[in-house]
Tab-separated table of C-alpha atoms in Angstrom:
chain	number	residue	atom	x	y	z
C	1	MET	CA	45.597	123.281	76.718
C	2	THR	CA	41.926	123.847	76.016
C	3	SER	CA	39.751	121.062	74.674
C	4	THR	CA	36.152	120.577	73.634
C	5	VAL	CA	36.456	117.102	72.130
C	6	PRO	CA	33.075	115.398	71.944
C	7	ALA	CA	33.018	111.601	71.858
C	8	SER	CA	31.474	111.704	68.380
C	9	LEU	CA	34.651	113.221	66.957
C	10	THR	CA	36.991	110.590	68.335
C	11	ARG	CA	34.666	107.808	67.192
C	12	THR	CA	34.485	109.305	63.716
C	13	ALA	CA	38.244	108.998	63.355
C	14	GLU	CA	38.692	105.456	64.673
C	15	GLY	CA	37.954	103.670	61.432
C	16	ALA	CA	39.900	106.059	59.217
C	17	ALA	CA	43.585	106.141	58.381
C	18	LEU	CA	43.685	109.861	59.139
C	19	GLN	CA	42.794	110.366	62.804
C	20	ALA	CA	43.396	114.100	63.284
C	21	VAL	CA	44.739	117.249	61.660
C	22	LEU	CA	47.028	119.463	63.748
C	23	LEU	CA	47.767	122.971	62.509
C	24	ASP	CA	50.293	125.614	63.432
C	25	MET	CA	49.011	129.184	63.740
C	26	ASP	CA	51.397	132.047	62.866
C	27	GLY	CA	52.418	131.925	59.217
C	28	THR	CA	50.379	128.772	58.607
C	29	LEU	CA	46.753	129.749	59.214
C	30	VAL	CA	47.205	133.486	59.722
C	31	ASP	CA	49.598	135.849	57.971
C	32	THR	CA	51.268	137.113	61.153
C	33	GLU	CA	54.939	136.103	60.965
C	34	GLY	CA	55.665	139.579	59.614
C	35	PHE	CA	53.684	141.107	62.478
C	36	TRP	CA	55.941	139.438	65.038
C	37	TRP	CA	59.095	140.675	63.311
C	38	ASP	CA	57.729	144.219	63.063
C	39	VAL	CA	56.913	144.181	66.779
C	40	GLU	CA	60.368	142.836	67.625
C	41	LYS	CA	61.990	145.613	65.597
C	42	GLU	CA	59.822	148.276	67.260
C	43	VAL	CA	60.496	147.022	70.783
C	44	PHE	CA	64.249	146.827	70.254
C	45	ALA	CA	64.297	150.230	68.565
C	46	GLY	CA	62.759	151.557	71.771
C	47	LEU	CA	65.630	149.923	73.638
C	48	GLY	CA	68.151	151.611	71.351
C	49	HIS	CA	68.963	148.659	69.103
C	50	GLN	CA	68.405	147.916	65.423
C	51	LEU	CA	67.676	144.327	64.451
C	52	ASP	CA	69.533	142.749	61.539
C	53	GLU	CA	67.215	141.232	58.913
C	54	ALA	CA	69.427	138.124	58.944
C	55	TRP	CA	68.207	137.369	62.470
C	56	ARG	CA	64.635	136.993	61.263
C	57	ASP	CA	65.227	133.461	59.950
C	58	VAL	CA	66.676	132.501	63.344
C	59	VAL	CA	63.711	133.632	65.436
C	60	VAL	CA	60.842	132.742	63.079
C	61	GLY	CA	58.585	129.972	64.318
C	62	GLY	CA	60.375	129.552	67.606
C	63	PRO	CA	59.073	129.781	71.153
C	64	MET	CA	58.961	133.252	72.672
C	65	THR	CA	61.669	132.499	75.239
C	66	ARG	CA	64.109	131.246	72.609
C	67	SER	CA	63.472	134.060	70.127
C	68	ALA	CA	63.513	136.813	72.756
C	69	GLY	CA	66.568	135.338	74.462
C	70	TYR	CA	68.438	135.174	71.177
C	71	LEU	CA	67.676	138.822	70.380
C	72	ILE	CA	68.829	139.918	73.835
C	73	ASP	CA	72.085	138.017	73.346
C	74	VAL	CA	72.883	139.355	69.876
C	75	THR	CA	71.943	142.965	70.647
C	76	GLY	CA	73.194	143.148	74.225
C	77	ALA	CA	69.957	144.918	75.170
C	78	ASP	CA	69.640	145.794	78.854
C	79	ILE	CA	66.360	144.014	79.567
C	80	ARG	CA	65.328	140.821	81.338
C	81	LEU	CA	63.752	138.011	79.364
C	82	ASP	CA	60.480	138.162	81.314
C	83	GLU	CA	60.236	141.924	80.737
C	84	LEU	CA	60.871	141.545	77.011
C	85	THR	CA	58.282	138.772	76.713
C	86	VAL	CA	55.608	141.084	78.143
C	87	LEU	CA	56.566	143.904	75.751
C	88	LEU	CA	56.454	141.594	72.726
C	89	ASN	CA	53.097	140.058	73.617
C	90	ASP	CA	51.634	143.509	74.368
C	91	GLY	CA	52.898	144.847	71.055
C	92	PHE	CA	51.537	141.907	69.106
C	93	GLU	CA	48.116	142.113	70.748
C	94	LYS	CA	47.931	145.792	69.839
C	95	ARG	CA	48.918	144.966	66.258
C	96	ILE	CA	46.063	142.464	65.828
C	97	GLU	CA	43.321	144.442	67.581
C	98	ARG	CA	41.443	144.848	64.299
C	99	GLY	CA	41.794	141.192	63.325
C	100	VAL	CA	44.349	139.104	61.478
C	101	PRO	CA	44.513	138.138	57.799
C	102	LEU	CA	44.024	134.447	57.048
C	103	MET	CA	46.442	132.697	54.736
C	104	PRO	CA	45.057	131.847	51.279
C	105	GLY	CA	43.081	128.608	51.487
C	106	ALA	CA	42.820	128.586	55.293
C	107	GLU	CA	39.098	129.312	55.550
C	108	ARG	CA	38.208	126.733	52.900
C	109	LEU	CA	40.389	124.018	54.495
C	110	LEU	CA	39.003	124.598	57.995
C	111	ALA	CA	35.444	124.499	56.657
C	112	GLU	CA	36.098	121.189	54.888
C	113	LEU	CA	37.621	119.589	57.982
C	114	ALA	CA	34.621	120.712	60.016
C	115	ALA	CA	32.139	119.451	57.420
C	116	TYR	CA	33.661	115.966	57.590
C	117	GLU	CA	34.038	116.080	61.393
C	118	VAL	CA	37.804	115.582	61.266
C	119	PRO	CA	39.278	116.205	64.739
C	120	THR	CA	41.277	119.407	64.319
C	121	ALA	CA	43.702	121.087	66.729
C	122	LEU	CA	45.603	124.357	66.772
C	123	VAL	CA	49.158	123.811	68.054
C	124	SER	CA	51.184	127.000	68.499
C	125	ALA	CA	54.346	128.209	70.197
C	126	SER	CA	52.507	131.461	70.930
C	127	HIS	CA	51.196	132.061	74.432
C	128	ARG	CA	47.568	131.385	75.400
C	129	ARG	CA	46.696	135.102	75.535
C	130	ILE	CA	47.785	135.469	71.908
C	131	ILE	CA	46.064	132.309	70.685
C	132	ASP	CA	42.770	133.342	72.252
C	133	ARG	CA	42.956	136.742	70.584
C	134	VAL	CA	43.759	135.250	67.167
C	135	LEU	CA	40.917	132.749	67.522
C	136	GLU	CA	38.528	135.688	67.588
C	137	SER	CA	39.419	136.188	63.913
C	138	VAL	CA	39.947	132.579	62.831
C	139	GLY	CA	36.977	131.131	64.729
C	140	ARG	CA	37.536	128.933	67.770
C	141	HIS	CA	34.669	126.692	66.639
C	142	HIS	CA	37.035	125.212	64.037
C	143	PHE	CA	39.166	123.586	66.738
C	144	ALA	CA	38.167	120.930	69.242
C	145	LEU	CA	41.525	121.373	70.965
C	146	THR	CA	44.202	124.082	71.198
C	147	VAL	CA	47.713	123.850	72.648
C	148	ALA	CA	49.679	127.007	73.560
C	149	GLY	CA	53.427	127.342	73.971
C	150	ASP	CA	53.151	128.396	77.604
C	151	GLU	CA	50.996	125.371	78.486
C	152	VAL	CA	53.632	122.709	77.854
C	153	ALA	CA	56.909	122.103	79.653
C	154	ARG	CA	58.864	122.069	76.377
C	155	THR	CA	57.555	123.799	73.272
C	156	LYS	CA	58.625	123.587	69.625
C	157	PRO	CA	61.028	122.270	68.347
C	158	HIS	CA	60.427	119.674	71.096
C	159	PRO	CA	57.703	117.158	70.127
C	160	GLU	CA	55.679	117.704	73.331
C	161	PRO	CA	53.104	120.110	71.817
C	162	TYR	CA	52.183	117.679	69.048
C	163	LEU	CA	52.272	114.655	71.317
C	164	THR	CA	49.948	116.544	73.676
C	165	ALA	CA	47.506	117.320	70.868
C	166	ALA	CA	47.491	113.743	69.569
C	167	ALA	CA	46.951	112.396	73.082
C	168	GLY	CA	44.090	114.847	73.565
C	169	PHE	CA	42.292	113.168	70.668
C	170	GLY	CA	43.338	109.654	71.659
C	171	ALA	CA	45.078	109.492	68.268
C	172	ASP	CA	48.274	107.815	67.126
C	173	PRO	CA	50.819	110.523	66.169
C	174	TRP	CA	51.707	108.696	62.956
C	175	ARG	CA	48.059	108.908	61.927
C	176	CYS	CA	47.973	112.674	62.472
C	177	ALA	CA	48.664	115.138	59.655
C	178	VAL	CA	50.468	118.309	60.705
C	179	ILE	CA	50.580	121.533	58.694
C	180	GLU	CA	53.522	123.821	59.526
C	181	ASP	CA	55.321	126.787	57.972
C	182	THR	CA	58.740	126.783	59.691
C	183	ALA	CA	61.631	124.383	60.173
C	184	THR	CA	61.150	124.655	63.944
C	185	GLY	CA	57.543	123.487	63.741
C	186	VAL	CA	58.356	120.774	61.215
C	187	ALA	CA	61.073	119.435	63.519
C	188	ALA	CA	58.611	119.282	66.424
C	189	ALA	CA	55.967	117.447	64.398
C	190	GLU	CA	58.399	114.962	62.901
C	191	ALA	CA	59.978	114.255	66.271
C	192	ALA	CA	56.471	113.439	67.516
C	193	GLY	CA	56.104	110.916	64.678
C	194	CYS	CA	53.478	112.872	62.732
C	195	ARG	CA	53.214	113.207	58.957
C	196	VAL	CA	53.971	116.757	57.872
C	197	VAL	CA	52.860	119.137	55.162
C	198	ALA	CA	55.214	122.116	55.099
C	199	VAL	CA	53.972	125.413	53.703
C	200	PRO	CA	57.056	127.669	54.036
C	201	SER	CA	56.285	131.275	54.983
C	202	VAL	CA	59.624	133.009	55.556
C	203	ALA	CA	62.467	130.521	55.071
C	204	PRO	CA	62.522	127.567	52.628
C	205	ILE	CA	61.921	124.003	53.829
C	206	ALA	CA	63.237	121.045	51.861
C	207	PRO	CA	61.146	117.916	51.143
C	208	ALA	CA	62.077	114.818	53.144
C	209	ALA	CA	60.812	111.339	53.992
C	210	GLY	CA	57.365	111.595	55.573
C	211	ARG	CA	57.140	115.285	54.615
C	212	VAL	CA	55.550	117.073	51.678
C	213	VAL	CA	56.281	120.700	50.797
C	214	VAL	CA	53.634	122.814	49.032
C	215	GLY	CA	53.317	126.450	48.058
C	216	SER	CA	50.127	127.326	49.934
C	217	LEU	CA	47.142	125.939	51.800
C	218	GLU	CA	45.216	126.173	48.552
C	219	GLU	CA	47.004	122.973	47.487
C	220	ILE	CA	45.733	121.070	50.548
C	221	ASP	CA	42.356	119.433	51.052
C	222	LEU	CA	41.043	116.454	53.010
C	223	ALA	CA	41.812	114.001	50.216
C	224	PHE	CA	45.401	115.301	50.135
C	225	LEU	CA	45.804	114.772	53.892
C	226	ARG	CA	44.279	111.299	53.835
C	227	LYS	CA	46.652	110.330	51.022
C	228	LEU	CA	49.599	111.645	53.042
C	229	ILE	CA	48.803	109.152	55.801
C	230	THR	CA	47.975	106.145	53.637
C	231	GLN	CA	51.074	106.584	51.447
C	232	ALA	CA	53.203	106.626	54.586
C	233	GLY	CA	51.739	103.288	55.607
C	234	GLY	CA	49.313	104.767	58.139
C	235	THR	CA	46.496	102.328	57.451
C	236	GLY	CA	44.908	100.211	60.089
């Protein structure tokens, strides 16, 4: 985990219902879920295997070890998990060398959160090397804290990544708004006790108690996120 949380940020949040905003990366802030699938197909083609499109919904949004392990199991590819992880990360880094496209509304939302000094974290199942490369396009100055999948003992769908981010801000999880694009990420955030805005990227996500589903980040602003917390009873 990397953190640059100044005391002014944590003090700013203490009197507000919304204490922090925690955002997923792939498919939520940057349009890269398709990049990962393309890289997975290319790597397995090199190993002599063709991936079934139906497997995409299984691996999307998951930690590298789970997704890679699943694809090894279903294809029977002759490769170790640690070897495959290196190939996938290498392939993805090459794919994003010229930058990554932001999701519609991402730049505007991040700018608004920064303008109002809302503590904001990036919480991803991707490894640190990938997060740092993506931040070159997104702008690391938008985030006071970032949590990578290889920096926690248990990554998404376990709640540890979001609990780690909330703790890094000294925030109550139930007063944190999380923005996620996959069922795996939503499960992690909800298990941590956070309020969730789901913006589905590949597979649909159904509305549920404590969760709102929208079509894009363009529907989300600071007022929307504050309302999410107060309507859930997160006042105090």
